[in-house]
Short mmCIF file of C-alpha atoms and ligand atoms in Angstrom, two decimals:
data_model
loop_
_atom_site.label_atom_id
_atom_site.label_comp_id
_atom_site.label_asym_id
_atom_site.label_seq_id
_atom_site.Cartn_x
_atom_site.Cartn_y
_atom_site.Cartn_z
CA MET A 5 130.28 176.07 121.36
CA PRO A 6 133.41 178.22 120.88
CA LEU A 7 135.12 177.66 117.55
CA LEU A 8 138.21 175.99 118.98
CA ARG A 9 136.12 173.55 121.05
CA ARG A 10 134.04 172.80 117.97
CA LEU A 11 137.15 172.09 115.92
CA ALA A 12 138.52 169.85 118.66
CA ALA A 13 135.23 167.93 118.89
CA CYS A 14 135.13 167.48 115.11
CA LEU A 15 138.73 166.27 115.04
CA ALA A 16 138.03 163.77 117.84
CA ALA A 17 134.97 162.46 115.96
CA CYS A 18 136.99 162.06 112.76
CA LEU A 19 139.65 160.08 114.61
CA VAL A 20 137.06 157.75 116.14
CA LEU A 21 135.27 157.28 112.81
CA ALA A 22 138.45 156.58 110.85
CA PRO A 23 138.26 153.00 109.47
CA ALA A 24 140.53 150.41 111.05
CA ALA A 25 143.68 150.04 108.99
CA GLN A 26 143.94 146.69 107.20
CA ALA A 27 147.56 146.80 106.27
CA TRP A 28 150.83 148.59 106.63
CA GLY A 29 149.32 152.07 106.58
CA PRO A 30 149.44 154.06 103.35
CA LEU A 31 153.00 155.20 104.15
CA GLY A 32 154.44 151.67 104.42
CA HIS A 33 152.77 150.41 101.24
CA SER A 34 153.91 153.41 99.22
CA VAL A 35 157.48 153.04 100.50
CA VAL A 36 157.59 149.35 99.51
CA ALA A 37 156.23 150.18 96.04
CA ALA A 38 158.64 153.08 95.54
CA LEU A 39 161.61 150.89 96.51
CA ALA A 40 160.44 148.20 94.07
CA GLN A 41 159.88 150.65 91.21
CA ARG A 42 163.54 151.69 91.25
CA GLN A 43 164.63 148.05 90.92
CA LEU A 44 162.43 147.11 87.92
CA SER A 45 163.94 145.80 84.71
CA PRO A 46 163.21 147.92 81.60
CA ALA A 47 160.77 145.23 80.37
CA ALA A 48 158.86 145.08 83.66
CA GLU A 49 158.82 148.89 83.91
CA ALA A 50 157.33 149.13 80.41
CA GLU A 51 154.64 146.54 81.16
CA VAL A 52 153.75 148.29 84.44
CA GLU A 53 153.43 151.54 82.53
CA ARG A 54 151.20 149.91 79.90
CA LEU A 55 148.95 148.16 82.43
CA LEU A 56 148.51 151.26 84.61
CA ALA A 57 147.96 153.71 81.74
CA PRO A 58 144.13 153.66 82.11
CA ASP A 59 144.65 154.77 85.74
CA HIS A 60 146.72 157.72 84.46
CA THR A 61 149.82 156.73 86.40
CA ARG A 62 152.97 154.69 86.02
CA SER A 63 153.73 154.80 89.73
CA LEU A 64 153.41 151.62 91.80
CA ALA A 65 153.33 153.81 94.94
CA GLU A 66 150.18 155.50 93.68
CA VAL A 67 148.30 152.20 93.34
CA ALA A 68 149.83 150.47 96.38
CA ASN A 69 146.91 151.34 98.67
CA TRP A 70 144.07 150.63 96.23
CA ALA A 71 143.43 147.20 97.83
CA ASP A 72 142.57 148.99 101.10
CA GLN A 73 140.85 151.99 99.52
CA ILE A 74 138.16 149.84 97.88
CA GLN A 75 136.60 149.39 101.33
CA ASP A 76 135.36 152.99 101.08
CA ASP A 77 133.91 152.60 97.57
CA PRO A 78 130.31 151.29 97.54
CA ALA A 79 130.78 150.14 93.93
CA GLN A 80 133.58 147.81 95.12
CA ALA A 81 131.82 146.46 98.22
CA ALA A 82 131.67 142.90 96.88
CA LEU A 83 135.34 142.87 95.85
CA TRP A 84 136.34 144.25 99.26
CA GLN A 85 134.33 141.61 101.15
CA GLN A 86 135.72 138.86 98.95
CA THR A 87 139.37 139.95 99.36
CA ARG A 88 139.30 140.96 103.05
CA PRO A 89 140.98 137.77 104.34
CA ASP A 90 143.63 138.05 101.60
CA HIS A 91 145.54 140.71 103.56
CA TYR A 92 146.88 138.45 106.34
CA ILE A 93 147.43 134.96 107.64
CA ASN A 94 147.00 133.69 111.17
CA PHE A 95 149.42 130.93 112.11
CA HIS A 96 148.41 128.66 114.92
CA ASP A 97 151.69 127.76 116.58
CA PRO A 98 154.69 129.77 117.79
CA HIS A 99 157.02 127.73 115.56
CA CYS A 100 155.37 129.47 112.62
CA ARG A 101 155.18 126.49 110.28
CA TYR A 102 152.78 126.97 107.38
CA VAL A 103 150.12 124.24 107.28
CA PRO A 104 147.75 125.28 104.45
CA ALA A 105 144.76 123.18 105.60
CA ARG A 106 145.00 124.76 109.05
CA ASP A 107 146.37 128.27 108.40
CA CYS A 108 144.84 129.02 104.99
CA ARG A 109 141.43 127.36 104.93
CA ASP A 110 139.71 127.52 101.54
CA GLY A 111 142.76 129.41 100.21
CA ARG A 112 141.75 132.58 102.04
CA CYS A 113 145.01 134.06 103.26
CA VAL A 114 147.77 136.32 102.01
CA VAL A 115 150.00 133.39 100.95
CA ALA A 116 147.35 131.91 98.64
CA ALA A 117 146.28 135.38 97.48
CA LEU A 118 149.83 136.09 96.26
CA GLN A 119 150.02 132.73 94.48
CA HIS A 120 146.72 133.50 92.74
CA TYR A 121 147.35 137.12 91.74
CA VAL A 122 150.95 136.54 90.58
CA ALA A 123 149.60 133.77 88.31
CA VAL A 124 146.92 136.09 86.87
CA LEU A 125 149.47 138.88 86.38
CA GLY A 126 151.82 136.56 84.49
CA ASP A 127 149.11 135.08 82.25
CA ARG A 128 149.12 137.06 79.00
CA ARG A 129 145.88 135.39 77.89
CA GLN A 130 144.05 137.22 80.69
CA PRO A 131 142.45 140.55 79.77
CA ASP A 132 144.41 143.65 80.77
CA VAL A 133 141.69 144.67 83.21
CA ALA A 134 142.23 141.45 85.20
CA ARG A 135 146.02 141.77 85.02
CA ARG A 136 145.85 145.43 86.12
CA GLU A 137 143.80 144.47 89.17
CA ALA A 138 146.20 141.57 89.88
CA LEU A 139 149.18 143.96 89.69
CA LYS A 140 147.60 146.23 92.30
CA PHE A 141 146.86 143.31 94.61
CA VAL A 142 150.41 141.92 94.23
CA VAL A 143 151.99 145.31 95.04
CA HIS A 144 149.81 145.57 98.16
CA PHE A 145 150.03 141.98 99.42
CA VAL A 146 153.83 141.70 99.10
CA GLY A 147 153.85 144.66 101.50
CA ASP A 148 151.33 143.15 103.89
CA ILE A 149 153.04 139.76 104.12
CA HIS A 150 156.22 141.50 105.34
CA GLN A 151 154.39 143.33 108.16
CA PRO A 152 155.13 140.89 111.00
CA LEU A 153 151.64 141.19 112.50
CA HIS A 154 149.97 140.34 109.21
CA ALA A 155 151.34 136.85 109.84
CA GLY A 156 151.18 136.44 113.61
CA TYR A 157 150.41 133.26 115.56
CA ARG A 158 148.70 134.56 118.69
CA ASP A 159 144.95 134.56 119.16
CA ASP A 160 144.75 138.37 118.93
CA LYS A 161 143.86 139.09 115.29
CA GLY A 162 147.41 140.06 114.41
CA GLY A 163 147.73 142.31 117.46
CA ASN A 164 144.49 144.19 116.68
CA THR A 165 143.01 143.15 120.03
CA TYR A 166 146.29 143.71 121.92
CA GLN A 167 145.77 147.14 123.46
CA VAL A 168 148.78 149.38 124.05
CA GLN A 169 149.61 152.89 125.18
CA PHE A 170 151.46 154.82 122.48
CA GLU A 171 152.42 158.50 122.62
CA GLY A 172 150.14 158.96 125.63
CA LYS A 173 147.07 157.53 123.91
CA GLY A 174 145.32 154.19 123.62
CA SER A 175 146.15 152.18 120.49
CA ASN A 176 146.78 148.57 119.58
CA LEU A 177 149.96 146.76 118.62
CA HIS A 178 148.76 146.14 115.04
CA ARG A 179 148.22 149.85 114.38
CA VAL A 180 151.56 150.73 115.90
CA TRP A 181 153.23 148.35 113.42
CA ASP A 182 151.05 149.33 110.43
CA SER A 183 151.68 153.01 110.76
CA GLY A 184 152.39 154.52 114.19
CA MET A 185 156.02 153.51 114.44
CA LEU A 186 156.83 154.45 110.81
CA GLU A 187 155.19 157.85 111.23
CA THR A 188 157.52 158.72 114.13
CA ARG A 189 160.17 159.49 111.47
CA GLY A 190 158.04 162.37 110.16
CA LEU A 191 158.88 161.58 106.52
CA ASP A 192 156.54 161.38 103.51
CA TRP A 193 156.78 158.20 101.42
CA GLN A 194 159.17 159.68 98.87
CA ARG A 195 161.64 160.78 101.54
CA TYR A 196 161.19 157.58 103.51
CA ALA A 197 162.00 155.47 100.45
CA GLN A 198 165.00 157.68 99.69
CA ALA A 199 166.30 157.26 103.24
CA LEU A 200 166.01 153.47 103.06
CA GLN A 201 167.56 153.30 99.62
CA THR A 202 170.65 155.25 100.55
CA SER A 203 171.46 152.95 103.47
CA SER A 204 173.36 149.72 102.65
CA PRO A 205 171.92 147.32 100.00
CA VAL A 206 169.40 144.84 101.33
CA ALA A 207 170.64 141.28 101.80
CA LEU A 208 167.71 138.90 101.52
CA PRO A 209 167.31 135.92 103.84
CA ALA A 210 168.27 132.68 102.02
CA PRO A 211 165.38 130.78 100.42
CA ILE A 212 164.18 127.84 102.48
CA ALA A 213 161.91 124.92 101.61
CA PRO A 214 159.28 124.80 100.22
CA LEU A 215 161.12 126.52 97.37
CA ASP A 216 158.00 126.42 95.19
CA ASN A 217 156.22 128.71 97.65
CA PRO A 218 158.38 131.69 98.58
CA TYR A 219 155.29 133.49 99.94
CA ALA A 220 154.95 130.88 102.68
CA GLN A 221 158.58 131.57 103.60
CA TRP A 222 158.01 135.33 103.79
CA ALA A 223 154.98 134.80 106.04
CA GLU A 224 156.90 132.38 108.26
CA GLU A 225 159.70 134.98 108.63
CA SER A 226 157.13 137.58 109.67
CA CYS A 227 155.58 135.18 112.17
CA ARG A 228 158.95 134.38 113.74
CA PHE A 229 159.61 138.08 114.38
CA THR A 230 156.37 138.31 116.36
CA ALA A 231 157.57 135.36 118.50
CA GLU A 232 160.87 137.06 119.44
CA PRO A 233 161.26 138.18 123.04
CA GLY A 234 160.35 141.86 123.37
CA PHE A 235 158.17 142.05 120.24
CA TYR A 236 155.09 142.20 122.46
CA PRO A 237 155.91 145.22 124.63
CA ALA A 238 156.31 144.87 128.38
CA GLY A 239 153.42 146.43 130.25
CA HIS A 240 151.44 146.98 127.02
CA THR A 241 153.36 150.24 126.57
CA ILE A 242 155.20 151.43 123.46
CA THR A 243 158.13 153.33 124.95
CA PRO A 244 160.73 155.33 123.00
CA ALA A 245 163.10 152.40 123.75
CA TYR A 246 160.64 150.01 122.06
CA VAL A 247 160.52 152.21 118.96
CA GLN A 248 164.31 152.50 118.94
CA ALA A 249 164.64 148.71 119.16
CA GLU A 250 161.89 147.73 116.68
CA LEU A 251 161.85 150.48 114.03
CA PRO A 252 165.02 149.06 112.40
CA LEU A 253 163.16 145.75 111.98
CA ALA A 254 160.19 147.54 110.41
CA ASP A 255 162.61 149.30 108.02
CA GLN A 256 164.31 146.00 107.18
CA ARG A 257 160.95 144.42 106.33
CA LEU A 258 160.05 147.40 104.09
CA ARG A 259 163.34 147.00 102.24
CA GLU A 260 162.98 143.24 101.87
CA ALA A 261 159.43 143.70 100.61
CA GLY A 262 160.59 146.29 98.06
CA ARG A 263 163.39 144.07 96.76
CA ARG A 264 161.18 140.97 96.59
CA LEU A 265 158.32 142.86 94.92
CA ALA A 266 160.75 143.99 92.23
CA ASP A 267 162.00 140.39 91.81
CA VAL A 268 158.42 139.10 91.45
CA LEU A 269 157.53 141.76 88.86
CA ASN A 270 160.80 141.30 86.94
CA ARG A 271 160.16 137.56 86.74
CA THR A 272 156.44 137.82 85.98
CA LEU A 273 156.33 140.69 83.47
N1 LIG B 315 142.29 140.26 111.17
C1 LIG B 315 142.45 139.04 111.72
N2 LIG B 315 143.72 138.69 111.77
C2 LIG B 315 144.42 139.71 111.22
C3 LIG B 315 145.78 139.93 110.94
N3 LIG B 315 146.70 139.02 111.26
N4 LIG B 315 146.12 141.07 110.34
C4 LIG B 315 145.18 141.96 110.00
N5 LIG B 315 143.89 141.84 110.24
C5 LIG B 315 143.50 140.70 110.83
ZN1 LIG B 316 146.35 145.15 103.35
ZN1 LIG B 317 147.46 145.98 109.03
#
């Protein structure tokens, strides 16, 4: 086979073999973490630095994708299988009301995962190794819960089974929201975070009941965005007009996630 054809075939194989994304893609998670890092209190910043020291980093952005990366590490196979359902929640009605017994059976959903890992992170009697792991899960899951399709209500696995055409190729709506739409800006995570930070300060939606479970509120907000007219694209096609209309919402969710992640860490550490 000529070299160019061989390269093209190899590239096509790599694309097919790439694992399905489980989250905002790496770009989205790193942006959320970078936005949060700049809003940490000195005490929280110091504790983050101490907890992450064995990983030779102090950067939340550098550990923001660990919860997805463990799926490729045979040594972490059990942890990955155990935490797989912690990345999302599937609501069961278009009003997006959180009913734990129905929407979070056996506590396996992103709302319960955040409750659990924030508690571990804030418990100074826990060993550092457990609190370090909890920190990485919290950074990741606060991102996921703000990705509207990680908290959808339709029977389509958060848009994973909703096929779409995007940039002339087949994709699905979940992937477009995880990564495809964000990547149209052509920015790396540092520049993306910078761009979002220099636009106006983020005003958070007002807390609603149940006030003891803000994570349920964040998931319900995400769900309601997926129920808005136009969120599911007409004709299963992601047009430039769709990106123009929906990318500002994706950016808003990244900024809200960054601000809320900082609030959680400032309160917990
Ligand atoms: N698998 C099943 N439902 C999902 C969702 N809402 N998000 C990501 N992966 C899923
Ligand atoms: Zn995830
Ligand atoms: Zn995802």
